[in-house]
C-alpha positions as a printed NumPy array, in Angstrom:
array([[  12.645, -127.051,   32.343],
       [  14.844, -130.175,   32.34 ],
       [  17.747, -128.298,   33.918],
       [  15.551, -126.959,   36.708],
       [  13.843, -130.32 ,   37.155],
       [  17.156, -132.104,   37.648],
       [  18.401, -129.442,   40.05 ],
       [  15.34 , -129.704,   42.26 ],
       [  15.233, -133.463,   42.148],
       [  18.748, -133.243,   43.57 ],
       [  17.417, -130.884,   46.25 ],
       [  14.652, -133.361,   47.047],
       [  17.164, -136.231,   47.239],
       [  19.466, -134.206,   49.525],
       [  16.679, -133.32 ,   51.945],
       [  15.315, -136.869,   51.851],
       [  18.79 , -138.203,   52.643],
       [  18.987, -135.856,   55.627],
       [  15.579, -137.063,   56.756],
       [  16.533, -140.711,   56.618],
       [  19.722, -139.977,   58.523],
       [  17.475, -138.692,   61.323],
       [  14.873, -141.421,   60.79 ],
       [  12.45 , -142.054,   63.624],
       [   9.02 , -143.535,   63.946],
       [   7.673, -140.087,   63.023],
       [   8.998, -140.341,   59.449],
       [   6.068, -140.733,   57.054],
       [   6.405, -141.527,   53.344],
       [   3.458, -141.903,   50.967],
       [   3.661, -142.419,   47.191],
       [   0.716, -141.787,   44.915],
       [  -0.638, -142.193,   41.38 ],
       [  -3.807, -140.905,   39.812],
       [  -5.785, -140.635,   36.568],
       [  -8.619, -138.311,   35.675],
       [ -10.859, -136.903,   32.948],
       [ -12.157, -133.369,   32.633],
       [ -14.663, -131.986,   30.147],
       [ -14.747, -128.237,   29.47 ],
       [ -16.943, -126.28 ,   27.075],
       [ -14.353, -123.47 ,   26.78 ],
       [ -10.819, -124.863,   26.954],
       [  -9.208, -121.61 ,   25.781],
       [ -11.302, -119.445,   28.158],
       [ -12.014, -117.06 ,   25.286],
       [ -14.805, -114.566,   24.682],
       [ -15.574, -115.721,   21.123],
       [ -15.701, -119.16 ,   19.505],
       [ -15.306, -121.305,   22.655],
       [ -13.818, -124.751,   22.046],
       [ -14.841, -127.797,   24.052],
       [ -12.311, -130.462,   24.916],
       [ -11.868, -133.618,   26.956],
       [  -8.646, -133.58 ,   28.972],
       [  -7.019, -136.825,   30.091],
       [  -4.91 , -136.327,   33.219],
       [  -2.396, -138.496,   35.   ],
       [   0.092, -137.935,   37.783],
       [   2.681, -139.573,   39.964],
       [   3.77 , -138.084,   43.265],
       [   4.958, -138.607,   46.792],
       [   4.986, -136.909,   50.162],
       [   7.587, -137.196,   52.904],
       [   7.266, -135.775,   56.412],
       [   9.427, -135.802,   59.536],
       [   7.483, -134.457,   62.506],
       [   9.696, -135.204,   65.518],
       [  13.332, -134.843,   66.483],
       [  15.911, -132.144,   65.668],
       [  15.041, -132.255,   61.949],
       [  11.504, -131.326,   60.895],
       [  10.5  , -131.435,   57.253],
       [   7.499, -131.549,   54.954],
       [   8.102, -132.43 ,   51.289],
       [   5.723, -133.139,   48.423],
       [   6.524, -133.616,   44.737],
       [   4.259, -134.381,   41.774],
       [   4.522, -134.734,   38.019],
       [   1.295, -134.084,   36.093],
       [   0.588, -134.967,   32.461],
       [  -2.385, -133.364,   30.664],
       [  -3.522, -134.516,   27.226],
       [  -6.076, -132.408,   25.338],
       [  -7.83 , -135.096,   23.294],
       [  -9.277, -132.55 ,   20.827],
       [  -5.819, -130.964,   20.347],
       [  -6.817, -127.542,   21.705],
       [  -3.342, -127.425,   23.229],
       [  -0.302, -129.66 ,   23.004],
       [   0.305, -132.176,   25.797],
       [   1.359, -130.435,   28.99 ],
       [   3.685, -131.693,   31.747],
       [   3.864, -129.869,   35.067],
       [   6.3  , -130.624,   37.863],
       [   5.851, -129.263,   41.372],
       [   8.056, -129.516,   44.44 ],
       [   7.284, -127.987,   47.815],
       [   9.939, -128.674,   50.436],
       [  10.326, -127.142,   53.884],
       [  12.992, -128.303,   56.346],
       [  14.42 , -127.043,   59.634],
       [  17.38 , -128.637,   61.417],
       [  18.063, -127.699,   65.03 ],
       [  21.809, -128.272,   64.846],
       [  22.431, -126.934,   68.363],
       [  19.379, -126.91 ,   70.628],
       [  18.113, -123.362,   71.31 ],
       [  21.281, -121.954,   69.722],
       [  21.614, -122.683,   66.004],
       [  19.132, -123.748,   63.291],
       [  19.439, -124.353,   59.558],
       [  16.341, -123.825,   57.409],
       [  15.48 , -124.534,   53.778],
       [  12.449, -123.883,   51.591],
       [  11.806, -124.7  ,   47.947],
       [   8.673, -123.924,   45.923],
       [   8.698, -125.121,   42.31 ],
       [   5.408, -124.66 ,   40.483],
       [   3.725, -122.866,   37.6  ],
       [   2.61 , -119.249,   37.719],
       [   1.025, -116.973,   35.102],
       [   3.228, -114.955,   32.771],
       [   0.591, -112.207,   32.746],
       [  -1.412, -112.294,   35.975],
       [  -4.281, -110.419,   34.301],
       [  -4.952, -113.277,   31.845],
       [  -6.535, -116.711,   32.474],
       [  -4.275, -119.627,   33.428],
       [  -4.313, -121.436,   30.087],
       [  -1.183, -123.34 ,   28.986],
       [  -0.067, -120.403,   26.81 ],
       [   0.032, -118.154,   29.908],
       [   1.961, -120.423,   32.283],
       [   5.65 , -120.724,   33.045],
       [   7.713, -122.834,   35.405],
       [   8.969, -120.858,   38.371],
       [  11.013, -121.637,   41.455],
       [  11.685, -119.912,   44.76 ],
       [  14.567, -121.261,   46.837],
       [  15.439, -120.111,   50.351],
       [  18.361, -121.263,   52.494],
       [  19.66 , -119.778,   55.739],
       [  20.386, -120.113,   59.416],
       [  19.223, -118.673,   62.743],
       [  21.804, -118.033,   65.445],
       [  20.258, -117.426,   68.866],
       [  22.337, -115.606,   71.479],
       [  20.648, -115.401,   74.918],
       [  21.866, -112.259,   76.705],
       [  19.873, -113.023,   79.835],
       [  16.839, -114.977,   80.905],
       [  14.616, -112.338,   79.276],
       [  16.686, -111.099,   76.345],
       [  17.719, -112.847,   73.12 ],
       [  19.567, -111.637,   70.05 ],
       [  18.988, -113.534,   66.79 ],
       [  21.182, -113.202,   63.703],
       [  19.916, -114.615,   60.386],
       [  21.933, -114.794,   57.152],
       [  19.808, -115.91 ,   54.194],
       [  20.158, -116.684,   50.49 ],
       [  17.252, -116.617,   48.   ],
       [  17.145, -117.607,   44.349],
       [  14.205, -116.92 ,   42.013],
       [  13.834, -118.555,   38.598],
       [  11.238, -117.819,   35.879],
       [  11.159, -119.909,   32.726],
       [  10.107, -117.18 ,   30.261],
       [  10.491, -113.817,   31.986],
       [  13.894, -112.105,   32.232],
       [  13.417, -111.482,   35.947],
       [  15.635, -114.191,   37.485],
       [  17.435, -112.869,   40.545],
       [  19.481, -113.807,   43.573],
       [  19.178, -112.228,   46.992],
       [  21.486, -112.08 ,   50.002],
       [  20.257, -110.737,   53.309],
       [  21.417, -110.341,   56.869],
       [  19.01 , -109.584,   59.678],
       [  19.386, -109.113,   63.425],
       [  16.686, -108.915,   66.053],
       [  16.508, -108.218,   69.763],
       [  13.632, -109.608,   71.822],
       [  12.828, -108.761,   75.432],
       [  10.225, -110.705,   77.408],
       [   8.224, -108.244,   79.476],
       [   6.167, -111.16 ,   80.781],
       [   6.096, -114.888,   79.905],
       [   3.424, -114.076,   77.291],
       [   4.469, -110.612,   76.037],
       [   7.642, -109.592,   74.22 ],
       [   8.914, -106.377,   72.673],
       [  11.949, -105.835,   70.505],
       [  13.566, -104.44 ,   67.412],
       [  14.601, -105.919,   64.075],
       [  16.74 , -104.666,   61.244],
       [  17.863, -106.183,   57.97 ],
       [  19.689, -105.462,   54.741],
       [  18.719, -107.376,   51.585],
       [  20.514, -107.053,   48.249],
       [  18.669, -108.087,   45.071],
       [  20.902, -108.889,   42.079],
       [  19.189, -109.583,   38.75 ],
       [  20.777, -112.035,   36.333],
       [  20.252, -109.644,   33.408],
       [  23.041, -107.016,   33.587],
       [  20.828, -104.279,   32.067],
       [  18.428, -104.421,   35.038],
       [  19.215, -102.15 ,   37.968],
       [  19.954, -104.061,   41.163],
       [  18.312, -102.852,   44.356],
       [  19.05 , -102.923,   48.095],
       [  16.398, -102.853,   50.832],
       [  17.254, -101.721,   54.37 ],
       [  14.646, -101.849,   57.115],
       [  14.233, -101.32 ,   60.827],
       [  11.166, -102.403,   62.781],
       [   9.91 , -102.233,   66.326],
       [   8.112, -105.403,   67.347],
       [   5.437, -106.484,   69.803],
       [   4.158, -110.032,   70.341],
       [   1.504, -111.046,   72.814],
       [  -0.205, -114.34 ,   73.601],
       [  -3.415, -114.758,   75.535],
       [  -5.667, -117.709,   76.23 ],
       [  -7.743, -117.043,   73.099],
       [  -5.553, -114.835,   70.928],
       [  -2.12 , -114.273,   69.384],
       [  -1.022, -110.779,   68.373],
       [   2.134, -109.783,   66.47 ],
       [   3.137, -106.467,   64.981],
       [   6.219, -105.089,   63.205],
       [   6.187, -101.344,   62.479],
       [   9.028,  -99.307,   61.019],
       [  10.621,  -97.956,   57.849],
       [  12.178,  -99.367,   54.685],
       [  14.878,  -97.615,   52.664],
       [  15.264,  -98.559,   48.977],
       [  18.498,  -97.854,   47.078],
       [  18.56 ,  -98.586,   43.344],
       [  21.688,  -99.073,   41.271],
       [  20.723,  -96.071,   39.121],
       [  20.924,  -93.782,   42.159],
       [  17.203,  -93.496,   42.994],
       [  16.351,  -93.777,   46.703],
       [  13.112,  -94.118,   48.644],
       [  12.353,  -94.252,   52.357],
       [   8.821,  -94.969,   53.531],
       [   6.75 ,  -96.581,   56.262],
       [   6.412, -100.387,   56.302],
       [   5.021, -102.967,   58.688],
       [   2.295, -105.46 ,   59.495],
       [  -0.219, -106.458,   62.172],
       [  -1.296, -110.097,   62.549],
       [  -4.048, -111.095,   65.   ],
       [  -5.58 , -114.549,   65.5  ],
       [  -8.562, -114.992,   67.83 ],
       [  -9.824, -118.443,   68.803],
       [ -13.481, -118.591,   69.772],
       [ -12.814, -122.259,   70.564],
       [ -10.438, -125.016,   69.468],
       [ -12.579, -125.432,   66.351],
       [ -13.349, -121.819,   65.456],
       [ -10.776, -119.121,   64.558],
       [ -10.708, -115.6  ,   63.167],
       [  -7.591, -114.09 ,   61.609],
       [  -6.948, -110.462,   60.675],
       [  -3.803, -109.504,   58.762],
       [  -2.852, -105.973,   57.669],
       [   0.404, -105.193,   55.884],
       [   2.078, -102.396,   53.947],
       [   5.465, -103.211,   52.497],
       [   8.09 , -101.931,   50.077],
       [   9.636, -104.947,   48.364],
       [  10.486, -106.641,   45.073],
       [   7.806, -108.629,   43.274],
       [   9.566, -112.002,   43.744],
       [   9.711, -111.634,   47.535],
       [   6.151, -110.297,   47.643],
       [   4.839, -113.378,   45.839],
       [   6.986, -115.685,   48.017],
       [   5.493, -114.243,   51.219],
       [   1.983, -115.101,   50.029],
       [   3.13 , -118.569,   48.876],
       [   4.616, -119.419,   52.275],
       [   1.619, -118.019,   54.18 ],
       [  -1.61 , -118.273,   52.109],
       [  -3.385, -116.32 ,   54.83 ],
       [  -1.641, -113.17 ,   53.573],
       [  -3.292, -113.214,   50.128],
       [  -2.998, -114.811,   46.685],
       [   0.576, -114.816,   45.26 ],
       [  -0.79 , -114.733,   41.698],
       [  -2.249, -111.278,   42.351],
       [   1.311, -109.955,   42.008],
       [   2.652, -109.459,   38.479],
       [   6.317, -110.467,   38.507],
       [   8.463, -107.592,   37.181],
       [  11.747, -105.915,   38.124],
       [   9.901, -103.061,   39.86 ],
       [   9.918, -102.075,   43.487],
       [   6.316, -102.366,   44.672],
       [   4.237, -100.893,   47.456],
       [   2.184, -103.928,   48.485],
       [  -0.756, -103.143,   50.765],
       [  -3.057, -105.949,   51.86 ],
       [  -5.885, -106.497,   54.328],
       [  -7.053, -110.082,   54.903],
       [  -9.87 , -111.231,   57.177],
       [ -10.51 , -114.98 ,   57.421],
       [ -12.759, -117.211,   59.497],
       [ -12.621, -121.012,   59.803],
       [ -14.969, -123.251,   61.751],
       [ -15.368, -126.974,   62.3  ],
       [ -18.691, -127.979,   63.833],
       [ -18.831, -131.689,   64.524],
       [ -18.165, -132.926,   60.983],
       [ -18.952, -129.699,   59.103],
       [ -15.906, -127.72 ,   57.924],
       [ -16.379, -124.171,   56.677],
       [ -14.236, -121.155,   55.847],
       [ -14.876, -117.605,   54.704],
       [ -12.232, -115.016,   53.819],
       [ -12.   , -111.564,   52.305],
       [  -8.919, -109.848,   50.875],
       [  -8.283, -106.273,   49.752],
       [  -4.936, -105.676,   48.032],
       [  -3.5  , -102.48 ,   46.562],
       [  -0.39 , -102.797,   44.385],
       [   1.692,  -99.86 ,   43.145],
       [   4.649, -100.479,   40.791],
       [   7.621,  -98.124,   40.561],
       [   8.049,  -98.323,   36.781],
       [   5.657, -100.521,   34.805],
       [   1.902,  -99.776,   34.36 ],
       [   0.678, -102.657,   36.52 ],
       [  -0.961, -100.783,   39.41 ],
       [  -4.139, -102.527,   40.505],
       [  -6.673, -102.841,   43.304],
       [  -8.01 , -106.33 ,   44.026],
       [ -10.943, -107.407,   46.185],
       [ -11.549, -111.142,   46.73 ],
       [ -14.124, -113.173,   48.656],
       [ -13.784, -116.953,   49.137],
       [ -16.136, -119.46 ,   50.767],
       [ -15.789, -123.229,   51.291],
       [ -18.084, -125.806,   52.87 ],
       [ -17.276, -129.517,   53.348],
       [ -19.517, -132.115,   54.937],
       [ -19.162, -135.938,   55.252],
       [ -22.423, -137.408,   53.968],
       [ -21.425, -140.922,   55.009],
       [ -18.292, -142.524,   56.421],
       [ -16.902, -142.892,   52.876],
       [ -18.646, -140.03 ,   50.999],
       [ -17.87 , -136.322,   51.428],
       [ -19.618, -133.418,   49.723],
       [ -18.614, -129.796,   49.376],
       [ -19.495, -126.404,   47.935],
       [ -17.171, -123.518,   47.108],
       [ -17.426, -120.006,   45.668],
       [ -15.072, -117.173,   44.738],
       [ -15.695, -113.562,   43.756],
       [ -12.84 , -111.363,   42.55 ],
       [ -12.942, -107.733,   41.433],
       [  -9.745, -106.362,   39.888],
       [  -9.383, -102.73 ,   38.854],
       [  -6.378, -101.988,   36.646],
       [  -5.491,  -98.42 ,   37.593],
       [  -3.234,  -97.568,   34.631],
       [  -5.595,  -98.842,   31.918],
       [  -9.338,  -98.614,   31.39 ],
       [ -10.201, -102.079,   32.626],
       [ -12.114, -103.682,   35.488],
       [ -12.728, -107.438,   35.781],
       [ -15.33 , -109.291,   37.832],
       [ -14.477, -112.993,   38.181],
       [ -16.886, -115.541,   39.679],
       [ -16.307, -119.247,   40.347],
       [ -18.884, -121.571,   41.914],
       [ -18.701, -125.32 ,   42.217],
       [ -19.746, -128.515,   43.927],
       [ -17.531, -131.489,   44.662],
       [ -17.793, -134.977,   46.085],
       [ -15.148, -137.387,   47.306],
       [ -15.592, -141.126,   47.792],
       [ -13.082, -143.354,   49.581],
       [ -13.192, -146.852,   48.14 ],
       [ -10.444, -148.213,   50.414],
       [  -7.971, -146.712,   52.889],
       [  -5.646, -145.764,   50.002],
       [  -7.964, -145.614,   46.978],
       [ -10.29 , -142.632,   46.466],
       [ -12.295, -140.874,   43.77 ],
       [ -13.293, -137.239,   43.263],
       [ -16.009, -135.507,   41.221],
       [ -16.023, -131.745,   40.633],
       [ -18.581, -129.622,   38.766],
       [ -17.544, -126.008,   38.219],
       [ -18.781, -122.804,   36.558],
       [ -16.47 , -119.853,   35.905],
       [ -17.184, -116.47 ,   34.351],
       [ -15.386, -113.17 ,   33.781],
       [ -17.252, -109.908,   33.131],
       [ -14.764, -107.248,   32.016],
       [ -15.063, -103.663,   30.802],
       [ -12.734, -104.875,   28.027],
       [ -15.084, -107.187,   26.122],
       [ -12.293, -109.309,   24.615],
       [ -11.404, -110.506,   28.148],
       [ -14.85 , -111.976,   28.906],
       [ -15.416, -115.723,   29.133],
       [ -17.805, -118.34 ,   30.504],
       [ -16.98 , -121.973,   31.21 ],
       [ -18.665, -125.094,   32.507],
       [ -16.405, -127.992,   33.429],
       [ -16.817, -131.44 ,   34.975],
       [ -13.985, -133.514,   36.389],
       [ -13.679, -137.062,   37.754],
       [ -10.608, -138.956,   38.937],
       [  -9.297, -142.063,   40.659],
       [  -6.248, -141.718,   42.923],
       [  -4.203, -144.093,   45.051],
       [  -2.125, -142.865,   48.007],
       [  -0.864, -139.284,   47.992],
       [  -3.435, -137.446,   45.915],
       [  -3.654, -133.678,   46.404],
       [  -1.563, -132.004,   43.653],
       [  -3.111, -128.921,   42.051],
       [  -3.619, -128.592,   38.304],
       [  -2.487, -125.048,   37.417],
       [  -4.443, -124.691,   34.167],
       [  -7.794, -125.901,   35.416],
       [  -7.818, -124.383,   38.925],
       [  -8.59 , -127.686,   40.599],
       [  -6.991, -130.638,   42.35 ],
       [  -6.915, -134.438,   42.354]])
């Protein structure tokens, strides 16, 4: 972990240095520290002999944002320390770094872009996120967009890109090089059609793992209206493995956002893709509206990833609410990890006073493991309250109940937990083991 931590601290320093070199009044920096306590009556999330524990939590972090000018960036980094006072687990330290930057080097002609996502993800996505089932992981993306206007209506874009995926415990580290080209034609000021093709080579660090190359071609349509945005990419993907196996199948997506008003939106997303598991999880990490990245078990397989997501958000005066449903079907080329996942999420937040905010949340997840005789029903319900003592100082209370009902009895668990914290400044890092935040 130390090697990766140092590497990404260097990445953070490099991007921060770029930001300060473009410093304007829009540059925002906010440090933060926080402490918390959480009680759980089932720290191991086990079916038998649950163990209660009191977890002491502390963190330091910072956020940095540049919102105007040729360089736009949004960076946040945190270091969490968890101490299980009853010694259920050893002390845990979790570092996270999310960095996104885009530099318009030549206006409307050439952009550099960078993304880095360092966090913890489950080793086995079918098991609970206890410390024994977590590993450090990192997704790094770096590339450029070259825009070549052919005419007032036509533009060609060429994008070379490099990706690097790191997993602390799994032998699935890989590097990816891709080159894509797209042609866009504006039929009207609000409607465009076009075509896109790309080649992406995936090279695994382990020499015994077969490398794979993806080649795709898509036909595109994008349309904007007063109340809606519509985008679709439909085409085919060809998969060539190092061992000589080849596959060519349909791939594409449809993304539609409808705004009932400025405060009320509905989004529908449908996708079917042939890809590697690292890129599939990265897509969901970059755009949470396309599903949960932890639904995907990281392997060296080629996967058929089908997903349907329907989400609704509404803000009425001071009441914020959201409701979403997701249906995902995952088919793996080699390993027995095929699964069908259905998820419902609901959130409700309401300011009770100027300083006090209350909220309710619920999650239902049904996962059917196709290759084994197992189906899990997961339910989470909770209530939370936030109190702002000063402009920078705030406190949070969270009461949560979680349960899993599985056809495999050894996978069942129930848990009640209560959490309270005090945070100054930047205070929104997630705690991967306890499915909550500061």
